[in-house]
Amino acid sequence: MANKDIDHRAIEKHVKEINKAYQRAARKYPVTVPVTGKGFTISAGIIGVGIEQDPQIVRLLFWLGEQPRQGFAAQHAYAEQSAVPLEDVQVLAHALERDGLIDSAGVFGEDGAYRVTADGRVELRRLTQLRSDPAARHRYATDAFLRWLYTTAHDQHPTAFLTTAESHFAGDELSGTELHYALARLIHSGLAEDAGTEPKTVAITIDGIDCVLSGATVSDYLNRTRPGDYYSINGTNIVAGSQAKVEQHNHNNAFDPSAMREFAALVQQLAPTYGMEPAQQAELVRDAEVLAEEASSETAQPGRIRAAFDTVMGGLAQIGAASAGLDLTMQHGQQALNTVFGG
């Protein structure tokens, strides 16, 4: 007769392995919870994409959040204070109500009056925390500035962006320094270019237009997997599907270190802002150049790239004085590491 005893220890071990796998997947691919009828996604985490992408709707939510806890505030009062047309305020309020972030007084009070719900208070807390995330602010500034360039369709003075509603992230104004960092990234990546005029103006490039039209973020667009050539292999014959000339390279096309090159370039550009001694700054720049060379090699070696990356990050960690530029660089480095080697 077969042994029907249940190996509980083996089952428990298997369950633990499954739980660990789910936890790793959850960290690598954060889950977002869609809200019925909403154009945005209320994220379960701080860094998820939500209503912070719409400065107008965030401003209204924060204004309502400043009202007495149990009191309702009228739409026309906000329209008068913010100089936003009442018709636009009504649309914004409807979107917030539909998402469950605010309640309408309805038949129980003044028509067109609202107050923040419990879910709205949770969203306000998330937005407040998001304001202090340097990486999130940088990503938004880069995306918003590029979209603004596309919309204006002309050479523009960069600081003109700071006068627009889009220059607010999670209800907070972007600074001139943050705009400078965003512009530096766009120019280095070839999505924008200096028009060479005086005073300085910038213009969107063809690649920048492609990025906007793709609907992807700047980070996703730059880190996208580029399609390679395809081949038909039949016995000893190889037919190139997209090129008549075939060159063989003995490296793994799936390994894309482009994010490391972008990080190295950012370190070289912002090094003068870190407040280091000249010798320390020169050493950091040399280390960043080594990282860029390793990541640009046709036979890029993951081990050599990782070692060069660790050297650069070690140099950044030794900088005593904290600064917005340093925080931004460290965040960008961690993002590059996760992109190239997996989080």
CSV table of N, CA and C in Angstrom, one decimal, residues 57-184:
chain,number,residue,atom,x,y,z
A,57,ILE,N,-6.2,69.9,-11.2
A,57,ILE,CA,-7.1,69.1,-10.3
A,57,ILE,C,-6.5,68.9,-8.9
A,58,VAL,N,-5.1,68.9,-8.9
A,58,VAL,CA,-4.5,68.8,-7.6
A,58,VAL,C,-4.7,70.1,-6.8
A,59,ARG,N,-4.6,71.3,-7.5
A,59,ARG,CA,-4.8,72.5,-6.8
A,59,ARG,C,-6.2,72.6,-6.2
A,60,LEU,N,-7.2,72.1,-6.9
A,60,LEU,CA,-8.6,72.2,-6.3
A,60,LEU,C,-8.7,71.2,-5.1
A,61,LEU,N,-8.1,70.1,-5.2
A,61,LEU,CA,-8.1,69.1,-4.1
A,61,LEU,C,-7.5,69.7,-2.8
A,62,PHE,N,-6.3,70.3,-3.0
A,62,PHE,CA,-5.6,70.9,-1.9
A,62,PHE,C,-6.4,72.1,-1.3
A,63,TRP,N,-7.0,72.8,-2.1
A,63,TRP,CA,-7.8,74.0,-1.6
A,63,TRP,C,-9.0,73.5,-0.8
A,64,LEU,N,-9.7,72.4,-1.3
A,64,LEU,CA,-10.8,71.8,-0.5
A,64,LEU,C,-10.3,71.2,0.8
A,65,GLY,N,-9.0,70.7,0.7
A,65,GLY,CA,-8.5,70.1,1.9
A,65,GLY,C,-8.2,71.1,3.0
A,66,GLU,N,-8.0,72.3,2.6
A,66,GLU,CA,-7.7,73.4,3.6
A,66,GLU,C,-9.0,73.9,4.3
A,67,GLN,N,-10.1,73.5,3.8
A,67,GLN,CA,-11.4,74.0,4.4
A,67,GLN,C,-11.6,73.3,5.7
A,68,PRO,N,-12.6,73.8,6.5
A,68,PRO,CA,-12.9,73.1,7.8
A,68,PRO,C,-13.3,71.7,7.5
A,69,ARG,N,-12.9,70.8,8.4
A,69,ARG,CA,-13.0,69.3,8.2
A,69,ARG,C,-14.4,68.9,7.8
A,70,GLN,N,-15.5,69.4,8.4
A,70,GLN,CA,-16.8,69.0,8.1
A,70,GLN,C,-17.6,70.0,7.2
A,71,GLY,N,-16.9,71.0,6.8
A,71,GLY,CA,-17.5,72.1,6.0
A,71,GLY,C,-17.4,71.8,4.5
A,72,PHE,N,-18.4,72.4,3.8
A,72,PHE,CA,-18.4,72.3,2.3
A,72,PHE,C,-17.9,73.7,1.8
A,73,ALA,N,-17.3,73.6,0.7
A,73,ALA,CA,-16.8,74.9,0.0
A,73,ALA,C,-17.4,74.9,-1.4
A,74,ALA,N,-17.8,76.1,-1.8
A,74,ALA,CA,-18.5,76.2,-3.1
A,74,ALA,C,-17.6,76.4,-4.2
A,75,GLN,N,-18.0,75.9,-5.4
A,75,GLN,CA,-17.2,76.0,-6.6
A,75,GLN,C,-16.9,77.4,-7.0
A,76,HIS,N,-17.9,78.3,-6.9
A,76,HIS,CA,-17.7,79.6,-7.3
A,76,HIS,C,-16.7,80.4,-6.5
A,77,ALA,N,-16.5,80.0,-5.2
A,77,ALA,CA,-15.5,80.6,-4.3
A,77,ALA,C,-14.1,80.3,-4.8
A,78,TYR,N,-13.9,79.0,-5.3
A,78,TYR,CA,-12.6,78.6,-5.8
A,78,TYR,C,-12.4,79.3,-7.1
A,79,ALA,N,-13.4,79.4,-7.9
A,79,ALA,CA,-13.3,80.0,-9.3
A,79,ALA,C,-12.8,81.5,-9.1
A,80,GLU,N,-13.4,82.2,-8.2
A,80,GLU,CA,-13.1,83.6,-7.9
A,80,GLU,C,-11.6,83.7,-7.4
A,81,GLN,N,-11.2,82.8,-6.5
A,81,GLN,CA,-9.9,82.9,-5.9
A,81,GLN,C,-8.8,82.5,-6.9
A,82,SER,N,-9.0,81.5,-7.7
A,82,SER,CA,-8.0,81.0,-8.5
A,82,SER,C,-8.0,81.6,-9.9
A,83,ALA,N,-9.1,82.3,-10.3
A,83,ALA,CA,-9.2,82.9,-11.6
A,83,ALA,C,-9.4,81.8,-12.7
A,84,VAL,N,-9.8,80.6,-12.3
A,84,VAL,CA,-10.2,79.6,-13.2
A,84,VAL,C,-11.6,79.7,-13.5
A,85,PRO,N,-12.0,79.6,-14.8
A,85,PRO,CA,-13.4,79.7,-15.2
A,85,PRO,C,-14.3,78.7,-14.4
A,86,LEU,N,-15.5,79.1,-14.0
A,86,LEU,CA,-16.4,78.3,-13.3
A,86,LEU,C,-16.7,77.0,-14.0
A,87,GLU,N,-16.8,77.1,-15.3
A,87,GLU,CA,-17.1,75.9,-16.1
A,87,GLU,C,-15.9,74.8,-16.0
A,88,ASP,N,-14.7,75.3,-15.9
A,88,ASP,CA,-13.6,74.4,-15.8
A,88,ASP,C,-13.5,73.8,-14.4
A,89,VAL,N,-13.9,74.7,-13.4
A,89,VAL,CA,-13.9,74.2,-12.0
A,89,VAL,C,-15.0,73.1,-11.8
A,90,GLN,N,-16.1,73.2,-12.5
A,90,GLN,CA,-17.1,72.2,-12.4
A,90,GLN,C,-16.6,70.9,-13.0
A,91,VAL,N,-15.9,70.9,-14.1
A,91,VAL,CA,-15.3,69.7,-14.7
A,91,VAL,C,-14.4,69.0,-13.7
A,92,LEU,N,-13.5,69.9,-13.1
A,92,LEU,CA,-12.5,69.3,-12.2
A,92,LEU,C,-13.2,68.7,-11.0
A,93,ALA,N,-14.2,69.4,-10.4
A,93,ALA,CA,-14.9,68.9,-9.3
A,93,ALA,C,-15.6,67.6,-9.6
A,94,HIS,N,-16.2,67.5,-10.8
A,94,HIS,CA,-16.8,66.3,-11.2
A,94,HIS,C,-15.9,65.1,-11.3
A,95,ALA,N,-14.6,65.3,-11.8
A,95,ALA,CA,-13.6,64.3,-11.9
A,95,ALA,C,-13.3,63.8,-10.5
A,96,LEU,N,-13.0,64.7,-9.5
A,96,LEU,CA,-12.7,64.4,-8.2
A,96,LEU,C,-13.8,63.6,-7.5
A,97,GLU,N,-15.1,64.0,-7.7
A,97,GLU,CA,-16.2,63.4,-7.1
A,97,GLU,C,-16.4,62.0,-7.7
A,98,ARG,N,-16.2,61.8,-9.0
A,98,ARG,CA,-16.3,60.5,-9.6
A,98,ARG,C,-15.3,59.5,-9.1
A,99,ASP,N,-14.1,60.0,-8.7
A,99,ASP,CA,-13.0,59.2,-8.2
A,99,ASP,C,-13.2,58.9,-6.7
A,100,GLY,N,-14.2,59.5,-6.1
A,100,GLY,CA,-14.4,59.3,-4.6
A,100,GLY,C,-13.5,60.1,-3.7
A,101,LEU,N,-12.9,61.2,-4.3
A,101,LEU,CA,-12.0,62.0,-3.4
A,101,LEU,C,-12.7,63.2,-2.8
A,102,ILE,N,-13.9,63.6,-3.3
A,102,ILE,CA,-14.7,64.6,-2.7
A,102,ILE,C,-16.1,64.2,-2.7
A,103,ASP,N,-16.9,64.8,-1.9
A,103,ASP,CA,-18.4,64.6,-1.8
A,103,ASP,C,-19.1,65.9,-2.1
A,104,SER,N,-20.2,65.8,-2.8
A,104,SER,CA,-21.1,66.9,-3.1
A,104,SER,C,-22.2,67.1,-2.0
A,105,ALA,N,-22.5,68.3,-1.7
A,105,ALA,CA,-23.6,68.6,-0.7
A,105,ALA,C,-24.9,68.1,-1.3
A,106,GLY,N,-25.1,68.2,-2.6
A,106,GLY,CA,-26.3,67.7,-3.3
A,106,GLY,C,-27.5,68.4,-2.7
A,107,VAL,N,-28.6,67.5,-2.5
A,107,VAL,CA,-29.8,68.0,-2.0
A,107,VAL,C,-29.8,68.4,-0.6
A,108,PHE,N,-28.7,68.0,0.1
A,108,PHE,CA,-28.6,68.3,1.6
A,108,PHE,C,-28.0,69.7,1.9
A,109,GLY,N,-27.6,70.4,0.9
A,109,GLY,CA,-26.9,71.6,1.1
A,109,GLY,C,-26.9,72.5,-0.1
A,110,GLU,N,-25.9,73.4,-0.1
A,110,GLU,CA,-25.8,74.3,-1.3
A,110,GLU,C,-25.3,73.5,-2.5
A,111,ASP,N,-26.0,73.7,-3.6
A,111,ASP,CA,-25.7,73.0,-4.9
A,111,ASP,C,-24.3,73.5,-5.3
A,112,GLY,N,-23.4,72.6,-5.7
A,112,GLY,CA,-22.1,73.0,-6.2
A,112,GLY,C,-21.1,73.1,-5.1
A,113,ALA,N,-21.4,72.7,-3.9
A,113,ALA,CA,-20.4,72.7,-2.8
A,113,ALA,C,-19.9,71.3,-2.5
A,114,TYR,N,-18.6,71.3,-2.1
A,114,TYR,CA,-17.9,70.0,-1.9
A,114,TYR,C,-17.1,70.0,-0.7
A,115,ARG,N,-16.8,68.8,-0.2
A,115,ARG,CA,-15.8,68.6,0.8
A,115,ARG,C,-15.0,67.3,0.5
A,116,VAL,N,-13.8,67.2,1.1
A,116,VAL,CA,-12.9,66.1,0.9
A,116,VAL,C,-13.4,64.9,1.7
A,117,THR,N,-13.3,63.7,1.0
A,117,THR,CA,-13.7,62.5,1.7
A,117,THR,C,-12.5,61.9,2.4
A,118,ALA,N,-12.8,60.7,3.1
A,118,ALA,CA,-11.7,60.0,3.7
A,118,ALA,C,-10.6,59.6,2.7
A,119,ASP,N,-11.1,59.1,1.6
A,119,ASP,CA,-10.1,58.7,0.5
A,119,ASP,C,-9.4,59.9,0.0
A,120,GLY,N,-10.1,61.0,-0.1
A,120,GLY,CA,-9.4,62.2,-0.5
A,120,GLY,C,-8.3,62.6,0.5
A,121,ARG,N,-8.5,62.4,1.8
A,121,ARG,CA,-7.5,62.8,2.8
A,121,ARG,C,-6.3,61.9,2.6
A,122,VAL,N,-6.5,60.6,2.3
A,122,VAL,CA,-5.4,59.7,2.0
A,122,VAL,C,-4.6,60.1,0.8
A,123,GLU,N,-5.3,60.5,-0.3
A,123,GLU,CA,-4.6,61.0,-1.5
A,123,GLU,C,-3.9,62.3,-1.2
A,124,LEU,N,-4.4,63.2,-0.4
A,124,LEU,CA,-3.7,64.4,0.0
A,124,LEU,C,-2.4,64.1,0.7
A,125,ARG,N,-2.4,63.1,1.6
A,125,ARG,CA,-1.2,62.6,2.3
A,125,ARG,C,-0.2,62.1,1.3
A,126,ARG,N,-0.6,61.3,0.3
A,126,ARG,CA,0.3,60.7,-0.6
A,126,ARG,C,0.9,61.8,-1.5
A,127,LEU,N,0.1,62.8,-1.9
A,127,LEU,CA,0.7,63.9,-2.7
A,127,LEU,C,1.7,64.7,-1.9
A,128,THR,N,1.4,64.9,-0.6
A,128,THR,CA,2.4,65.7,0.2
A,128,THR,C,3.7,64.9,0.3
A,129,GLN,N,3.6,63.6,0.5
A,129,GLN,CA,4.9,62.8,0.6
A,129,GLN,C,5.6,62.9,-0.8
A,130,LEU,N,4.8,62.8,-1.8
A,130,LEU,CA,5.4,62.8,-3.2
A,130,LEU,C,6.2,64.0,-3.5
A,131,ARG,N,5.8,65.2,-2.9
A,131,ARG,CA,6.5,66.4,-3.2
A,131,ARG,C,7.9,66.4,-2.8
A,132,SER,N,8.3,65.6,-1.8
A,132,SER,CA,9.6,65.5,-1.3
A,132,SER,C,10.5,64.4,-1.9
A,133,ASP,N,10.0,63.8,-3.0
A,133,ASP,CA,10.7,62.7,-3.7
A,133,ASP,C,11.5,63.3,-4.9
A,134,PRO,N,12.8,63.5,-4.7
A,134,PRO,CA,13.6,64.2,-5.8
A,134,PRO,C,13.4,63.5,-7.2
A,135,ALA,N,13.5,62.2,-7.2
A,135,ALA,CA,13.4,61.4,-8.4
A,135,ALA,C,12.1,61.6,-9.1
A,136,ALA,N,11.0,61.6,-8.3
A,136,ALA,CA,9.7,61.7,-8.9
A,136,ALA,C,9.5,63.1,-9.5
A,137,ARG,N,10.0,64.1,-8.8
A,137,ARG,CA,10.0,65.5,-9.3
A,137,ARG,C,10.8,65.7,-10.6
A,138,HIS,N,11.9,65.0,-10.6
A,138,HIS,CA,12.8,65.1,-11.8
A,138,HIS,C,12.1,64.5,-13.0
A,139,ARG,N,11.5,63.3,-12.8
A,139,ARG,CA,10.8,62.6,-13.9
A,139,ARG,C,9.7,63.4,-14.4
A,140,TYR,N,8.9,64.0,-13.5
A,140,TYR,CA,7.8,64.8,-13.9
A,140,TYR,C,8.3,66.1,-14.7
A,141,ALA,N,9.3,66.8,-14.1
A,141,ALA,CA,9.8,68.0,-14.8
A,141,ALA,C,10.3,67.7,-16.2
A,142,THR,N,10.9,66.6,-16.4
A,142,THR,CA,11.4,66.2,-17.7
A,142,THR,C,10.3,65.9,-18.7
A,143,ASP,N,9.3,65.1,-18.2
A,143,ASP,CA,8.2,64.8,-19.1
A,143,ASP,C,7.3,66.1,-19.4
A,144,ALA,N,7.1,66.9,-18.4
A,144,ALA,CA,6.2,68.0,-18.6
A,144,ALA,C,6.9,69.1,-19.5
A,145,PHE,N,8.2,69.3,-19.3
A,145,PHE,CA,8.9,70.3,-20.1
A,145,PHE,C,8.9,69.8,-21.6
A,146,LEU,N,9.1,68.6,-21.8
A,146,LEU,CA,9.2,68.1,-23.2
A,146,LEU,C,7.8,68.2,-23.8
A,147,ARG,N,6.7,67.9,-23.1
A,147,ARG,CA,5.4,68.1,-23.7
A,147,ARG,C,5.1,69.5,-24.0
A,148,TRP,N,5.6,70.4,-23.1
A,148,TRP,CA,5.4,71.8,-23.3
A,148,TRP,C,6.1,72.3,-24.5
A,149,LEU,N,7.3,71.8,-24.7
A,149,LEU,CA,8.0,72.2,-26.0
A,149,LEU,C,7.3,71.7,-27.2
A,150,TYR,N,6.7,70.5,-27.1
A,150,TYR,CA,6.0,70.0,-28.3
A,150,TYR,C,4.7,70.9,-28.5
A,151,THR,N,4.0,71.3,-27.5
A,151,THR,CA,2.8,72.0,-27.7
A,151,THR,C,3.1,73.4,-28.2
A,152,THR,N,4.2,74.1,-27.8
A,152,THR,CA,4.5,75.4,-28.2
A,152,THR,C,5.0,75.4,-29.7
A,153,ALA,N,5.7,74.3,-30.0
A,153,ALA,CA,6.2,74.1,-31.4
A,153,ALA,C,7.1,75.2,-31.9
A,154,HIS,N,7.7,76.0,-31.0
A,154,HIS,CA,8.7,77.0,-31.4
A,154,HIS,C,9.9,77.0,-30.5
A,155,ASP,N,11.0,77.6,-30.9
A,155,ASP,CA,12.1,77.8,-29.9
A,155,ASP,C,11.5,78.6,-28.7
A,156,GLN,N,11.9,78.1,-27.5
A,156,GLN,CA,11.3,78.7,-26.3
A,156,GLN,C,12.4,79.0,-25.3
A,157,HIS,N,12.2,80.1,-24.6
A,157,HIS,CA,13.1,80.4,-23.4
A,157,HIS,C,12.7,79.4,-22.3
A,158,PRO,N,13.6,78.6,-21.8
A,158,PRO,CA,13.3,77.6,-20.8
A,158,PRO,C,12.5,78.1,-19.6
A,159,THR,N,12.8,79.3,-19.1
A,159,THR,CA,12.2,79.8,-17.9
A,159,THR,C,10.7,80.1,-18.1
A,160,ALA,N,10.3,80.3,-19.4
A,160,ALA,CA,8.9,80.6,-19.6
A,160,ALA,C,8.0,79.4,-19.2
A,161,PHE,N,8.6,78.2,-19.1
A,161,PHE,CA,7.8,77.0,-18.6
A,161,PHE,C,7.4,77.2,-17.2
A,162,LEU,N,8.2,77.9,-16.4
A,162,LEU,CA,7.9,78.1,-15.0
A,162,LEU,C,6.7,79.0,-14.7
A,163,THR,N,6.2,79.6,-15.7
A,163,THR,CA,5.0,80.5,-15.6
A,163,THR,C,3.7,79.7,-15.9
A,164,THR,N,3.8,78.5,-16.3
A,164,THR,CA,2.7,77.7,-16.7
A,164,THR,C,2.1,76.8,-15.6
A,165,ALA,N,0.9,76.4,-15.7
A,165,ALA,CA,0.3,75.5,-14.7
A,165,ALA,C,1.0,74.1,-14.6
A,166,GLU,N,1.6,73.7,-15.7
A,166,GLU,CA,2.3,72.4,-15.8
A,166,GLU,C,3.6,72.4,-15.0
A,167,SER,N,4.1,73.6,-14.6
A,167,SER,CA,5.3,73.6,-13.8
A,167,SER,C,5.1,73.3,-12.3
A,168,HIS,N,3.9,72.8,-12.0
A,168,HIS,CA,3.6,72.4,-10.6
A,168,HIS,C,3.5,70.8,-10.6
A,169,PHE,N,4.1,70.3,-9.6
A,169,PHE,CA,4.1,68.8,-9.4
A,169,PHE,C,3.5,68.5,-8.0
A,170,ALA,N,2.4,67.7,-8.0
A,170,ALA,CA,1.8,67.3,-6.7
A,170,ALA,C,1.4,68.6,-5.9
A,171,GLY,N,1.0,69.7,-6.6
A,171,GLY,CA,0.6,70.9,-5.9
A,171,GLY,C,1.7,71.8,-5.5
A,172,ASP,N,3.0,71.5,-5.9
A,172,ASP,CA,4.1,72.3,-5.5
A,172,ASP,C,4.9,72.8,-6.7
A,173,GLU,N,5.4,74.0,-6.7
A,173,GLU,CA,6.1,74.6,-7.8
A,173,GLU,C,7.5,73.9,-8.0
A,174,LEU,N,7.8,73.7,-9.3
A,174,LEU,CA,9.2,73.3,-9.6
A,174,LEU,C,10.1,74.5,-9.6
A,175,SER,N,11.3,74.2,-9.2
A,175,SER,CA,12.3,75.3,-9.1
A,175,SER,C,13.1,75.5,-10.4
A,176,GLY,N,13.8,76.6,-10.5
A,176,GLY,CA,14.6,76.8,-11.6
A,176,GLY,C,15.7,75.8,-11.7
A,177,THR,N,16.3,75.3,-10.6
A,177,THR,CA,17.3,74.3,-10.6
A,177,THR,C,16.8,73.0,-11.1
A,178,GLU,N,15.5,72.6,-10.7
A,178,GLU,CA,14.9,71.4,-11.2
A,178,GLU,C,14.7,71.5,-12.7
A,179,LEU,N,14.3,72.6,-13.2
A,179,LEU,CA,14.1,72.8,-14.6
A,179,LEU,C,15.5,72.7,-15.3
A,180,HIS,N,16.6,73.2,-14.7
A,180,HIS,CA,17.9,73.1,-15.3
A,180,HIS,C,18.3,71.6,-15.5
A,181,TYR,N,18.1,70.8,-14.4
A,181,TYR,CA,18.4,69.4,-14.5
A,181,TYR,C,17.6,68.7,-15.6
A,182,ALA,N,16.3,69.0,-15.6
A,182,ALA,CA,15.4,68.3,-16.6
A,182,ALA,C,15.9,68.7,-18.0
A,183,LEU,N,16.2,70.0,-18.3
A,183,LEU,CA,16.7,70.4,-19.6
A,183,LEU,C,18.0,69.7,-19.9
A,184,ALA,N,18.9,69.6,-19.0
A,184,ALA,CA,20.2,69.0,-19.2
A,184,ALA,C,20.0,67.5,-19.7
